[in-house]
Structure formats: C-alpha cells, structure tokens
Coordinates of C-alpha atoms in Angstrom, one line a residue:
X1 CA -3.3 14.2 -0.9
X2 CA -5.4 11.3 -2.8
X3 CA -7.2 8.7 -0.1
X4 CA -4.7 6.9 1.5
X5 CA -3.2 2.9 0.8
X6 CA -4.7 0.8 3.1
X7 CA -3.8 -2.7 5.0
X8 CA -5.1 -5.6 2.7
X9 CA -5.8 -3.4 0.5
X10 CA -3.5 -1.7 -2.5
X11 CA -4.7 2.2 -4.6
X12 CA -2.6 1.5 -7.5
X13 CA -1.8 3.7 -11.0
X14 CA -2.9 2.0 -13.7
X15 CA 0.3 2.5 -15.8
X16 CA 2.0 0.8 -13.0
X17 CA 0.0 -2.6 -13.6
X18 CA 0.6 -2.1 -17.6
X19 CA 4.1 -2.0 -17.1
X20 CA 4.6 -4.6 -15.0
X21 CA 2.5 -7.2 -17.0
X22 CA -0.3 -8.3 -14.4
X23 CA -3.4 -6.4 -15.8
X24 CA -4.5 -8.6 -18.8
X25 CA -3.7 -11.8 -16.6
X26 CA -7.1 -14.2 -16.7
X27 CA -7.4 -17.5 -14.8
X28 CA -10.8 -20.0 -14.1
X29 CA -11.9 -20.3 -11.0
X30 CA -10.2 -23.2 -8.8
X31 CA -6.8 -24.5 -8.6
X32 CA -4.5 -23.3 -10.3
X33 CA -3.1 -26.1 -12.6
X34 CA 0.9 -25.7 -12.1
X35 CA 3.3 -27.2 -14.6
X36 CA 6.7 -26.7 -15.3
X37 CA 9.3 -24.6 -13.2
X38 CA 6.3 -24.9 -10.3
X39 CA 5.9 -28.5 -10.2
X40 CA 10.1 -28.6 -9.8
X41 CA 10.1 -26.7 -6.8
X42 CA 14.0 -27.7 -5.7
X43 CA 14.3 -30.5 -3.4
X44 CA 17.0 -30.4 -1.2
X45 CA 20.8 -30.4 -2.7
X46 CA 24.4 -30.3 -1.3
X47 CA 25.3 -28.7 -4.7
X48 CA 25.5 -24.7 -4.9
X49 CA 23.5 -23.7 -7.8
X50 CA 24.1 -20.4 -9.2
X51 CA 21.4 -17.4 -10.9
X52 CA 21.6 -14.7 -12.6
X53 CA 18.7 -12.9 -10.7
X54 CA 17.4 -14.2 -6.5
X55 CA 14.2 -12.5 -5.5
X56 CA 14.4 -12.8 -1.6
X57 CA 10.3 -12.7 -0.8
X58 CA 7.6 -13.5 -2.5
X59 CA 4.9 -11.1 -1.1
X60 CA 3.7 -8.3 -3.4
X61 CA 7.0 -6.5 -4.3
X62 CA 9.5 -9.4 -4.8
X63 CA 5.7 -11.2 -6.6
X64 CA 5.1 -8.3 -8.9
X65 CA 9.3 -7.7 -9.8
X66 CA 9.6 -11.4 -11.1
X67 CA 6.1 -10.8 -12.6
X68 CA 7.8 -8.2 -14.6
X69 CA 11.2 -9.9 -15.0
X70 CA 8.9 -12.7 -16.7
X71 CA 6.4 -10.3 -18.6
X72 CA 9.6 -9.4 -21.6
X73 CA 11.1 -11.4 -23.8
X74 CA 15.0 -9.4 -22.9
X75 CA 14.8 -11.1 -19.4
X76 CA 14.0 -14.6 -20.7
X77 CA 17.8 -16.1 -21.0
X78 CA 17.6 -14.9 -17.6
X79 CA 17.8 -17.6 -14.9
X80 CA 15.7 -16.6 -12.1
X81 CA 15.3 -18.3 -8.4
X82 CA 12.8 -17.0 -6.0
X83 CA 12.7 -17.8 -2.1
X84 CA 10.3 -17.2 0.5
X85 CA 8.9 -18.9 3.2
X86 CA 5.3 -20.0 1.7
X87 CA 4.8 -22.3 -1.1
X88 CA 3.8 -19.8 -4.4
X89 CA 1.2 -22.7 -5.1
X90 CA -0.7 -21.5 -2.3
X91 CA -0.8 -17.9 -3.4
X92 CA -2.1 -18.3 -7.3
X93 CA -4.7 -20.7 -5.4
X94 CA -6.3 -17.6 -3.6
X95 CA -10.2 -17.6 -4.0
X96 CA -12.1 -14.7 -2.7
X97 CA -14.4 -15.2 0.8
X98 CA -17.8 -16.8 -0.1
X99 CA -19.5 -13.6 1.8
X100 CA -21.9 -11.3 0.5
X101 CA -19.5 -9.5 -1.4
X102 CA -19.3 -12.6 -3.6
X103 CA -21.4 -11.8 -7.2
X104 CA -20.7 -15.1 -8.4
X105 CA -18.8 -13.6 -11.4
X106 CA -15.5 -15.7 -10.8
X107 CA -15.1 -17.4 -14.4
X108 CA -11.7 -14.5 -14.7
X109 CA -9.5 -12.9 -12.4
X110 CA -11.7 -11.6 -10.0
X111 CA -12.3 -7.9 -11.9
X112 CA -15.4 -7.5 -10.1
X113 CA -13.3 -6.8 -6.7
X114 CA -11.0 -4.5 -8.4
X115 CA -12.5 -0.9 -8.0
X116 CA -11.6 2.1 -10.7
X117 CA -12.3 5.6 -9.1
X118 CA -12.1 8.8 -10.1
X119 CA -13.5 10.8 -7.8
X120 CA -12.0 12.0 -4.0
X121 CA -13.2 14.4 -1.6
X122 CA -11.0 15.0 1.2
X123 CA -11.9 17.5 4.0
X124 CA -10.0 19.3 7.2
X125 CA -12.0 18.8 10.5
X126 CA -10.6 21.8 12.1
X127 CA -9.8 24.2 9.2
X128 CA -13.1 23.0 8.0
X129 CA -11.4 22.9 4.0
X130 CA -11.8 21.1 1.2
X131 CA -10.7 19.5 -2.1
X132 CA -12.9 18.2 -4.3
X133 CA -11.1 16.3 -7.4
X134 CA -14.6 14.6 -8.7
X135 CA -14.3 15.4 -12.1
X136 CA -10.6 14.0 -13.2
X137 CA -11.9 12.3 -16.2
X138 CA -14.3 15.3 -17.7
X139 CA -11.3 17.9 -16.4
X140 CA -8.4 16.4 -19.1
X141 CA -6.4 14.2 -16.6
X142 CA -6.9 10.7 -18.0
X143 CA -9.8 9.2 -20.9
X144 CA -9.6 6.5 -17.9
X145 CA -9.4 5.3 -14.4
X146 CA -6.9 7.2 -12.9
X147 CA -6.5 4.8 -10.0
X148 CA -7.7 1.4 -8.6
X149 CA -8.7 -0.1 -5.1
X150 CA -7.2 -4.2 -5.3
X151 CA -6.9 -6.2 -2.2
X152 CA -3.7 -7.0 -1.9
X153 CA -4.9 -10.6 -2.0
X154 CA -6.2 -10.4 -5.0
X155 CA -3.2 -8.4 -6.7
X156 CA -0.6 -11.1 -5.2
X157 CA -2.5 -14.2 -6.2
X158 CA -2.6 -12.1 -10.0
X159 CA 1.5 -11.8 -9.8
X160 CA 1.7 -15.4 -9.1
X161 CA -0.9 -16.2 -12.0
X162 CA 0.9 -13.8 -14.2
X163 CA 3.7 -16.2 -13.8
X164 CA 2.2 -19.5 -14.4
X165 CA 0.5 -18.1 -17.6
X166 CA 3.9 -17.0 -19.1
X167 CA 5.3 -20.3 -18.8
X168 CA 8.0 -19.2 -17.6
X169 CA 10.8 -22.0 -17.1
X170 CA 13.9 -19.6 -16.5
X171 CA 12.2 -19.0 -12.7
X172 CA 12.7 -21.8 -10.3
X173 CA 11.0 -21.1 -6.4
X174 CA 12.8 -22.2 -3.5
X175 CA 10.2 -22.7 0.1
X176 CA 12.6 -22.0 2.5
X177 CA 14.2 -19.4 5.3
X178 CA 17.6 -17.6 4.5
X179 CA 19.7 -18.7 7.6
X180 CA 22.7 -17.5 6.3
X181 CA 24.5 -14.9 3.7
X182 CA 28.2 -15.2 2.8
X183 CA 30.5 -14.4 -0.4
X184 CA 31.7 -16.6 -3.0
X185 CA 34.9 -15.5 -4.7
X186 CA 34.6 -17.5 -8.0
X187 CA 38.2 -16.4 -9.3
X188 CA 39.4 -18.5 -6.3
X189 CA 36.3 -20.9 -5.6
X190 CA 36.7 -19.9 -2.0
X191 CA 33.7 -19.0 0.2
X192 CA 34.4 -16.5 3.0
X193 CA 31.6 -16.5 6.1
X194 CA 31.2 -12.9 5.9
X195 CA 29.4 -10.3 3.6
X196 CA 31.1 -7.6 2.0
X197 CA 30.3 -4.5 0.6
X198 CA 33.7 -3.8 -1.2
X199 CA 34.0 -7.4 -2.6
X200 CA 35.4 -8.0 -6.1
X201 CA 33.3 -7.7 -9.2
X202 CA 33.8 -11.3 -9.4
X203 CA 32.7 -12.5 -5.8
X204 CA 28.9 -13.3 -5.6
X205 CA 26.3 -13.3 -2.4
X206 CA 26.1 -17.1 -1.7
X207 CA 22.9 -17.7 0.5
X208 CA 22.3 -20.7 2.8
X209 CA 18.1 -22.1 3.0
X210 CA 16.3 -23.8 5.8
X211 CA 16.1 -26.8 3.4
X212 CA 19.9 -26.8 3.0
X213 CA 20.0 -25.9 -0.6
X214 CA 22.1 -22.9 -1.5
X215 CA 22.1 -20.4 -4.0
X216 CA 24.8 -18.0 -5.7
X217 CA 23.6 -15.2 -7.6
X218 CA 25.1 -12.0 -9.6
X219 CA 22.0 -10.3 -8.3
X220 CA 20.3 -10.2 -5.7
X221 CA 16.6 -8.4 -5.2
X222 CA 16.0 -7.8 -1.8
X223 CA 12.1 -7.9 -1.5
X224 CA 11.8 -9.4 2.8
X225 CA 9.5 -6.6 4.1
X226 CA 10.4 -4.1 6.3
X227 CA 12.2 -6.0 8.6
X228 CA 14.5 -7.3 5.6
X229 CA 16.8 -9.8 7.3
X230 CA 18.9 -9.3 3.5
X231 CA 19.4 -5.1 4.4
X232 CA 20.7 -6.8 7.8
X233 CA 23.4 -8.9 6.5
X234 CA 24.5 -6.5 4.2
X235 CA 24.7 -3.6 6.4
X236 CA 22.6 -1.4 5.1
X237 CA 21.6 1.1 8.1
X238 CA 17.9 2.1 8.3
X239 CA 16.7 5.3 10.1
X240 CA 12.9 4.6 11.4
X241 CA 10.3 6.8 13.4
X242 CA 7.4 5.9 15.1
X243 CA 4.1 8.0 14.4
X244 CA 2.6 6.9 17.7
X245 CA -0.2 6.2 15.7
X246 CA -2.0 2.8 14.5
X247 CA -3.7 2.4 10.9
X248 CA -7.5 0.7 12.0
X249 CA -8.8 -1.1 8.9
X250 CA -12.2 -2.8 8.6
X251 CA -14.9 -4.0 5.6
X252 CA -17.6 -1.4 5.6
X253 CA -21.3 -1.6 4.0
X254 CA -22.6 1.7 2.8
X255 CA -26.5 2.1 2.9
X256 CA -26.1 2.8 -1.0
X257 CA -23.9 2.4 -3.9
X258 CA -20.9 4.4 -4.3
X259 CA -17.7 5.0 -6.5
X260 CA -15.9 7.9 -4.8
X261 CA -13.3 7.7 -2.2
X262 CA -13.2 10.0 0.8
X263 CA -11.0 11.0 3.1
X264 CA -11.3 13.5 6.5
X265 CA -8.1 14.9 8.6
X266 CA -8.6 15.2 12.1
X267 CA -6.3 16.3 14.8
X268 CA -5.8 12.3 15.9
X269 CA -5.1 11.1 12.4
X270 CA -6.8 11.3 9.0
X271 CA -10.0 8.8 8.6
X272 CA -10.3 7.7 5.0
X273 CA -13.1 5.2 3.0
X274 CA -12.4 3.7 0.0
X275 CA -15.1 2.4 -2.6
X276 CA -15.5 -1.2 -3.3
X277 CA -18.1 -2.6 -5.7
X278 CA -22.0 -3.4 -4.6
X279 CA -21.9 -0.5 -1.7
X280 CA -18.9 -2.1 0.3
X281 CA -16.3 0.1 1.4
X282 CA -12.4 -0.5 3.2
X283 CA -11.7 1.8 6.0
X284 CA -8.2 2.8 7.4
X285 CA -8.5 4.8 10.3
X286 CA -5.6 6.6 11.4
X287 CA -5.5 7.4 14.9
X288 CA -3.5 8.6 18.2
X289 CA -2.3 5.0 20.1
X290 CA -4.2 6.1 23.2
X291 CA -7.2 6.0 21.6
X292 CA -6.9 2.3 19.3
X293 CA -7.6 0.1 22.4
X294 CA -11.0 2.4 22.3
X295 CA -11.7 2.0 19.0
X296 CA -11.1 -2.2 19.0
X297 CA -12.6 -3.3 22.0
X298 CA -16.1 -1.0 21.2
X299 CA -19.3 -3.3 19.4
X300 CA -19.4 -3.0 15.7
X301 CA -22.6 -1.1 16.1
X302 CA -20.9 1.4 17.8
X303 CA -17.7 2.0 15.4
X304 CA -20.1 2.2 12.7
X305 CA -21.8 5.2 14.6
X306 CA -18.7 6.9 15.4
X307 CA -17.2 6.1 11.9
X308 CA -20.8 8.2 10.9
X309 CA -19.6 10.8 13.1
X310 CA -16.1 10.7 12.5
X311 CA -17.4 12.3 8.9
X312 CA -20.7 14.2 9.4
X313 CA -19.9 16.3 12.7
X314 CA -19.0 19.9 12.1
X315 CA -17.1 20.7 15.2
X316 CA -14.2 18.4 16.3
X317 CA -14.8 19.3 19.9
X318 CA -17.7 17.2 19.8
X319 CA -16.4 14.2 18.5
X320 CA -13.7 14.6 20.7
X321 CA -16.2 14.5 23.8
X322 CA -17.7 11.0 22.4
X323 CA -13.7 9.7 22.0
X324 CA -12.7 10.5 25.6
X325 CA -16.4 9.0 27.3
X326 CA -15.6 5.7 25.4
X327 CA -13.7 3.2 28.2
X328 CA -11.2 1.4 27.2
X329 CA -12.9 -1.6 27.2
X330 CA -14.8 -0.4 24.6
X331 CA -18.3 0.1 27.3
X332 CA -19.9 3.5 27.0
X333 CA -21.2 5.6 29.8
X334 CA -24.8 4.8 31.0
X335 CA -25.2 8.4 30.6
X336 CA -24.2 8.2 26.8
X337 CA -26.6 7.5 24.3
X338 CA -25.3 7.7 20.5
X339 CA -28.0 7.5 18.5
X340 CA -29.6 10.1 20.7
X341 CA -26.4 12.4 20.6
X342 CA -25.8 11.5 16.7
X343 CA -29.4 13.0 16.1
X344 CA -29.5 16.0 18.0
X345 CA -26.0 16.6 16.8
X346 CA -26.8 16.7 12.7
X347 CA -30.4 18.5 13.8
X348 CA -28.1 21.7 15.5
X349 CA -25.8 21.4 12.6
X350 CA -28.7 21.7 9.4
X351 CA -31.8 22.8 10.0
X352 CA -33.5 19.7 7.6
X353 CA -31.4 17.5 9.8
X354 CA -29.6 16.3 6.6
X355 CA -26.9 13.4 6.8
X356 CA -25.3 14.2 3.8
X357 CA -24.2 17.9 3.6
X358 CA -21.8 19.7 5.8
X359 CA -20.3 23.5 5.2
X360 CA -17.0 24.5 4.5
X361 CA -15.1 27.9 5.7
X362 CA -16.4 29.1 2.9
X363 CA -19.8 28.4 3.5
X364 CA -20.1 25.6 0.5
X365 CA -21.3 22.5 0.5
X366 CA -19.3 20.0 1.5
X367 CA -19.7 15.9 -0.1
X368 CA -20.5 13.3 2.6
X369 CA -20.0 9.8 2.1
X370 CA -23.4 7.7 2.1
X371 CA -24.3 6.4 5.6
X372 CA -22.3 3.6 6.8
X373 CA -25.1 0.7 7.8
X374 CA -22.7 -2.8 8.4
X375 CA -19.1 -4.2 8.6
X376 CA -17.7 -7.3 8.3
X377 CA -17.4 -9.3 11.5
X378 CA -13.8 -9.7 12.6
X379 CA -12.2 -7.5 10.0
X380 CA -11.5 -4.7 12.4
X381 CA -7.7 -5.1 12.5
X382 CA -4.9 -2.3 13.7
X383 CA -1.6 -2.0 12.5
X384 CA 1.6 0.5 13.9
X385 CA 2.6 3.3 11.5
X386 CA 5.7 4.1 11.2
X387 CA 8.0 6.1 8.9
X388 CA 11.7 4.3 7.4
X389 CA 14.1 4.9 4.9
X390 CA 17.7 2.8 4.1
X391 CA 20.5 4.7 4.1
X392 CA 21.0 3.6 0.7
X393 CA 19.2 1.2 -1.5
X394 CA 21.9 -1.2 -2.9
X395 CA 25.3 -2.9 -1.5
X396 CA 27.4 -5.2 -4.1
X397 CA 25.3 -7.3 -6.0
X398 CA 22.1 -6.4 -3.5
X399 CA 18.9 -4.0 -4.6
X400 CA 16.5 -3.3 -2.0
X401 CA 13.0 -2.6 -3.6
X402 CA 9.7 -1.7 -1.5
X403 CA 9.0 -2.2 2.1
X404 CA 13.1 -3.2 2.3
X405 CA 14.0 -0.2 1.4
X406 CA 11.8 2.4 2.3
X407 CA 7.5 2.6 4.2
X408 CA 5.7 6.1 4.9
X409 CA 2.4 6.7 6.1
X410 CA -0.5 5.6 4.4
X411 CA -2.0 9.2 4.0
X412 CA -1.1 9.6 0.5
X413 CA -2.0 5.9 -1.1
X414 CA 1.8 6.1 -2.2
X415 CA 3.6 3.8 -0.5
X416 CA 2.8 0.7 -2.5
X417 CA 3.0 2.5 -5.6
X418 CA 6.8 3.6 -4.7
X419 CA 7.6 0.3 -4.0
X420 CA 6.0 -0.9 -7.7
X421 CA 7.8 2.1 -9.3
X422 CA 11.1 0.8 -7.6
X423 CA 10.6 -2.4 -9.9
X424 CA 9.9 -0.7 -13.1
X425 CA 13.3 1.6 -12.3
X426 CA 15.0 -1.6 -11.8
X427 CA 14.0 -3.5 -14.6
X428 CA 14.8 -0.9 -17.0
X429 CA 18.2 -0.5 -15.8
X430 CA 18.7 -4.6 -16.2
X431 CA 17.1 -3.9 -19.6
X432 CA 19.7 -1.7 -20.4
X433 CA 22.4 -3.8 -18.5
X434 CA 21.8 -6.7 -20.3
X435 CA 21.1 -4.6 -24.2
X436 CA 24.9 -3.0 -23.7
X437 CA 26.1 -6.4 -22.4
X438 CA 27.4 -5.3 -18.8
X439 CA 27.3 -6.8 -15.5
X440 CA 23.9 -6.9 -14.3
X441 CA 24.9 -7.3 -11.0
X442 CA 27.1 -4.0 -11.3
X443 CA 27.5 -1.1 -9.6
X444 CA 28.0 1.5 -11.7
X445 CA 25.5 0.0 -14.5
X446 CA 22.8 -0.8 -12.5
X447 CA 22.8 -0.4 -8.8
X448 CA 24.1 2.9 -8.1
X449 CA 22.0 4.2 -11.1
X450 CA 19.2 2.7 -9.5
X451 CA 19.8 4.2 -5.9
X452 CA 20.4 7.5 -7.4
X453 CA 17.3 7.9 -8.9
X454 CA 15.0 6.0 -6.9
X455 CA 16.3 7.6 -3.3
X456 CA 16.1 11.1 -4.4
X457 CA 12.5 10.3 -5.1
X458 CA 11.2 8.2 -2.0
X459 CA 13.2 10.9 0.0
X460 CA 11.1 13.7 -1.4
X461 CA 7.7 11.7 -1.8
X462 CA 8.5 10.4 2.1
X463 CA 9.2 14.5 3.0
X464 CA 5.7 15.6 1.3
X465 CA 3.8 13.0 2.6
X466 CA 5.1 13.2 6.2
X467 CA 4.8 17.2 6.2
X468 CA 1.2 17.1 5.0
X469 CA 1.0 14.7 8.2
X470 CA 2.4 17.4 10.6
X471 CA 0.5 20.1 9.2
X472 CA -2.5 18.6 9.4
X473 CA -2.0 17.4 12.9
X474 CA -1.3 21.3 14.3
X475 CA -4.1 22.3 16.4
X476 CA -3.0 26.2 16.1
X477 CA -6.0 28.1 15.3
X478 CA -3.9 30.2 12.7
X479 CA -2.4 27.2 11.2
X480 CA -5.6 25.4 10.8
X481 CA -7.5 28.7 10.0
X482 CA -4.7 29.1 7.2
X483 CA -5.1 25.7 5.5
X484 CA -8.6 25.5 5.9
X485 CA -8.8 29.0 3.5
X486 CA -6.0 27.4 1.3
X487 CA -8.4 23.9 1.1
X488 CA -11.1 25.9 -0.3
X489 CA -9.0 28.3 -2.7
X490 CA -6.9 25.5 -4.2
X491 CA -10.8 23.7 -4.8
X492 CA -11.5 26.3 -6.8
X493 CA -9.0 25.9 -9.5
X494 CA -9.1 22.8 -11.3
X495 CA -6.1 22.9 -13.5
X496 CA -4.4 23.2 -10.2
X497 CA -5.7 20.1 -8.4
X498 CA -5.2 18.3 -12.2
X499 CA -1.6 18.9 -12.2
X500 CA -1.9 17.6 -8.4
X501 CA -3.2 14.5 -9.4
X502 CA -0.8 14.1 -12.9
X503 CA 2.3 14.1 -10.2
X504 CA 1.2 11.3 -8.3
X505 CA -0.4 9.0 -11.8
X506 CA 3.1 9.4 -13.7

C-alpha cells in the first residue's frame, strides 16, 4: 500500500536500477555527444537485415531492457536493433525545465531531481485508519533508501545515456513505424504475409518500417505501450477494465521542506503527494470521472485549497459538500467562500486550530503533510485508469514486457516496477539461453519460462492492488468501520508493516 506511481513521474526499488545498470550513469550538461552505433542510425535499405534481439519502443521499458542488454558483457556478441518512432538522440539530449526547481547543480545526471524516501503515511478518510511506515531505515528494512521518486524524463534520458556511455556497437536504432509483421521461413527463404504462432523453430518475425527498411530477428521484445500494435499482430488477446476513474497529476510547492510521501483513500479515489527536493511535491489525484472536469477547469488557487482539504478534513461529508458546489466549469458558488469554510472547518475539528494534526479511530495523532502554498502553471494534467492484462506474455519468437503486457492502477507505485522486473526476468533467462547455448528466441528455454513466472506474478500483484482498490472504495459503515480498526492495529506492529514493505522492495 506504498504512495502510488504517478504520470511523469516513476517510485522505483533501488535494486531494480542496480540490476539493470542505469544508476552509476554520469553525463555533462548539454548535448549529448553521440558516436558510433548512434551516428549510423540506418538509412533506408531494400536489403533485409537480420538480429539476434528487436526492441519494438524505445520509451522507458523497451529504454531500460536494452540498457540492461548493454550493461553485461554475455549480451555483447549480441546484435541488437531498436525501433521507435523518435530519434534516441533527442531523448539522451533531455535537460530539465529552467524553473525554480532548477539548483543549478547539473554538472552529472541530474541526482538532485531524484528523490530517496523512506518514510509514508497513508490514511482512510472514512475508516479514519492509519499506517505509518516512517521509520523503515531505523526498523531493519534496508541501511538505505528503500525507494525513489525519478521523473520519468529524467530516468528515460538516463537509459539512453546509459547506452551511449557503454559504447555499445552491437545496438543499431531504427526511427521509424512498424507498418507491417510477417514470417520468414529461412529453411525455405520464403516470406509468408501472415504471422504465426505455431511457426517452425527456424521461421523468424520479419517486420516492415515506415522508412522501408526491414528487419528479421530470432527475438523479438515487444516494449509499444499499452496499445502494442506487436501484441496485435501476433494475436495475443488482452482483457481490459475501465476504473471510471482519471489519475489528476500536477507540480506542487509545499510551504516547507519535506522527505515523506503521503497518501489518503477517499471514497472517489485515493489522493497521494510524493516528495521532491527543495519543498516541491508531484500529485496524482485519483478520482471518480464525474468529478475531473471539476477538478481541471477550477483556478490553481483553488485546487491548491481543496488539495489542503482533500488531507486535513476529518469528515468526508464535508469535503464532499465542497466537491458537488464546484460547477463544472470550474466557478464556485457566490455563496462559497473557501478560505472562510477551510478555517472554520480545522477551528471545529482542533481546538488550537492546528493544520497539521488530525485523529485517528483510535484517537492518535495522525501525520499531515506540510501546507500546500503553489503549483506549477499548466502541469495539471489527467489521465484514464484502467486495469489490463495479456492473455499470455509471449507468441513464437515475441516477449511482451511492461505496459504491452500488462497496467494496474497506480495505488500501489507498482506498475512501473513490474514492468522493470519483467526485464530483469527476461534477461536472466537470455543469460541462461545464451550460457547453455540454446535458442534464444525459444520457447521452452526462454519464453514460456519467462510467461510462467512473470504472469503468475503480475496476475497476483494486479489482484492485490485492484482489491485494496475495491475495498477501499466501499462506503459500508461496517466495512469501513472494519478497516479503519485494522489501519490502526496493523500500525502498531512494525515487524508487520516491515515485512509489508520487504514484499514489494524484493
């Protein structure tokens, strides 16, 4: 139940970064200089050229798998293609807005907007429970950072950097569409226009680019995003279900400095801050679709008041009043003043009128984040939530890894994480494939290994997070009575919440 992935933004283990060779990656500021396999980006050809490995997308999954496929020395007779749609150039390029986030400090990777926490305190409006897992480091989970905030920005321009510092000439990138996905039969040499499933070990996916160049591979990594156009032509049904619910991300300022991350379920969707160096913050905001249009269109003084609500007010009823008198334009009620209500709202609620203390069930104190006092202009920015799984995470000589294969809701932080732990499951089993010299385009070496392991996990990771979602959405008074006592018994037994924590670092 750790504070929840958010949009532009990436919660990541730190073993995950280790294993996949980005963390230690330093670059200057400016340009990337790119020699080698980057400056010989492939012109158009008639001639089909084949690879061992094709990594279809080049955003962060299909960036950080050929990170990793160019971070060890087994993968390096390897010869690698990558296509996408952007030119990689443009990605290792990435320099960080010149706003007032900007310390100057950009000599390295930009470390200084890459946030280790430790510390989260999530709370149930209506049960009124809470978990408090401040003390990870003191408590015997990890001597470090158990987790870090990243824009994704910043960890995709890293992947690409990661790359160009390795000097890696076995990867070649193609900027181009896939417009088309057939089967080459290299026994016969014969191409047929249609993909199969229950081709021969010796028939390879032959793909057609927008630039006319085409590519055969014994693999194929299928790393296109949740719409992946590669799960398409190969068949692969996808099951998918709409939360009726949109993820509403903005750039906060906090009115003091702060390292822990928050999070607060209410009956329209949990509302959670993560901490970013100097006082800034990253809010995702999950909430019913009836209400985003509100929530948008309002002033950024007034979403920062009802983000201050969202978290201080003790009874959801009244927050729920404010919701439903905001039109959906975004105009408030003449009748409606918010400062005014705000006030007299946290006066009723303490008697010092304090904004940083509410009560649980139990009575106890409960952690508030520090005031929200800014946010970024324009960086308000919604996106649908919705919950899909493949029926299966392979075809022949086709992986499907992250978003491809598999999204959940961003309640848990996890759903970037699965999609990194798909490429560490994957490379190992190449590892292996290529140690015991089999196929590594095979079946029974590789891909159905990697399925087997991998969907068993995303299934039951997808099942947790998406129950914690329903149950935390009931409005029963016994069912939020019950988890609301549960909150507050499970907070007071740490070796409970550290084993909690463990499950989702390892």
């Amino acid at each position: 139940m750790l504070v929840g992935w958010v949009y532009g933004y990436s919660p990541i283990k730190r073993r995950s970064v280790h294993k996949l060779g980005i963390w230690k990656i330093r670059c200057p500021v400016g340009n990337v200089v790119v020699k080698g396999y980057l400056s010989a980006i492939k012109t158009r050809s008639d001639n089909p050229i084949t690879y061992d490995v094709t990594i279809i997308g080049a955003g962060i999954a299909g960036s950080c798998f050929a990170a990793a496929l160019g971070s060890f020395e087994i993968f390096k007779n390897l010869k690698i293609a990558v296509v996408d749609p952007n030119d990689i150039k443009d990605v290792a390029n990435w320099i960080p807005p010149t706003d007032s986030f900007n310390t100057g400090a950009w000599k390295y990777t930009y470390a200084d907007r890459v946030m280790p926490y430790s510390k989260v305190v999530v709370t149930d409006f209506l049960g009124q429970g809470s978990l408090n897992f401040a003390d990870l480091i003191s408590e015997g989970v990890s001597s470090e950072h158990p987790a870090f905030l990243i824009e994704n920005s910043n960890l995709h321009s890293a992947c690409a950097k990661a790359l160009i510092h390795n000097n890696n000439s076995n990867i070649t990138f193609f900027q181009g569409k896939v417009v088309n996905f057939s089967s080459f039969d290299s026994s016969n040499s014969t191409t047929s226009h249609n993909y199969s499933d229950n081709a021969s070990s010796l028939t390879f996916p032959q793909i057609l680019l927008s630039s006319n160049q085409t590519i055969r591979s014994k693999l194929v990594v299928a790393a296109d995003g949740s719409n992946s156009l590669i799960r398409r032509y190969a068949n692969i049904p996808s099951s998918s279900l709409s939360y009726n619910q949109f993820g509403l991300v903005a750039n906060l300022v906090f009115d003091q400095l702060n390292q822990t991350a928050f999070q607060r379920f209410l009956p329209t969707g949990p509302i959670a801050i993560l901490p970013l160096s100097n006082g800034f913050a990253n809010l995702v905001w999950s909430i019913d679709s009836h209400y985003v249009d509100k929530l948008k269109n309002v002033s950024d003084i007034t979403f920062i008041k009802l983000v201050n609500m969202a978290f201080r007010y003790q009874n959801y009823s009244d927050f729920e009043y404010i919701l439903n008198s905001i039109h959906h334009d975004g105009s408030l009620p003449e009748s409606l003043d918010l400062d005014q209500e705000f006030n007299w709202r946290i006066n009723s609620q303490n008697q010092n009128g304090s904004f940083s203390t509410l009560i649980n069930s139990f009575n106890e104190p409960i952690q508030l984040p520090p005031l929200v006092m800014d946010i970024t202009p324009n960086s308000r920015q919604g996106f649908p939530l919705r919950i899909s799984n493949s029926k299966k995470y392979y075809s022949s000589r086709i992986a499907l890894i992250g978003d491809a294969a598999h999204t959940m809701h961003p309640l848990a932080g996890m759903g970037f994480n699965s999609g990194v732990t798909d490429s560490i499951q994957l490379c190992s089993l190449l590892k292996n494939a290529i140690l015991t010299g089999s196929d590594i385009g095979s079946k029974e070496y590789v891909l159905k290994p990697y399925n087997d392991k991998r969907y068993s996990q995303n299934v039951l990771l997808q099942a947790a997070v998406d129950h914690t979602f329903l149950l935390f959405q009931s409005q029963n008074k016994m069912v939020t009575c019950s988890r609301g006592i549960l909150m507050n018994l499970l907070n007071k037994f740490p070796l409970i919440k550290n084993n909690i924590v463990k499950s989702i670092m390892y």
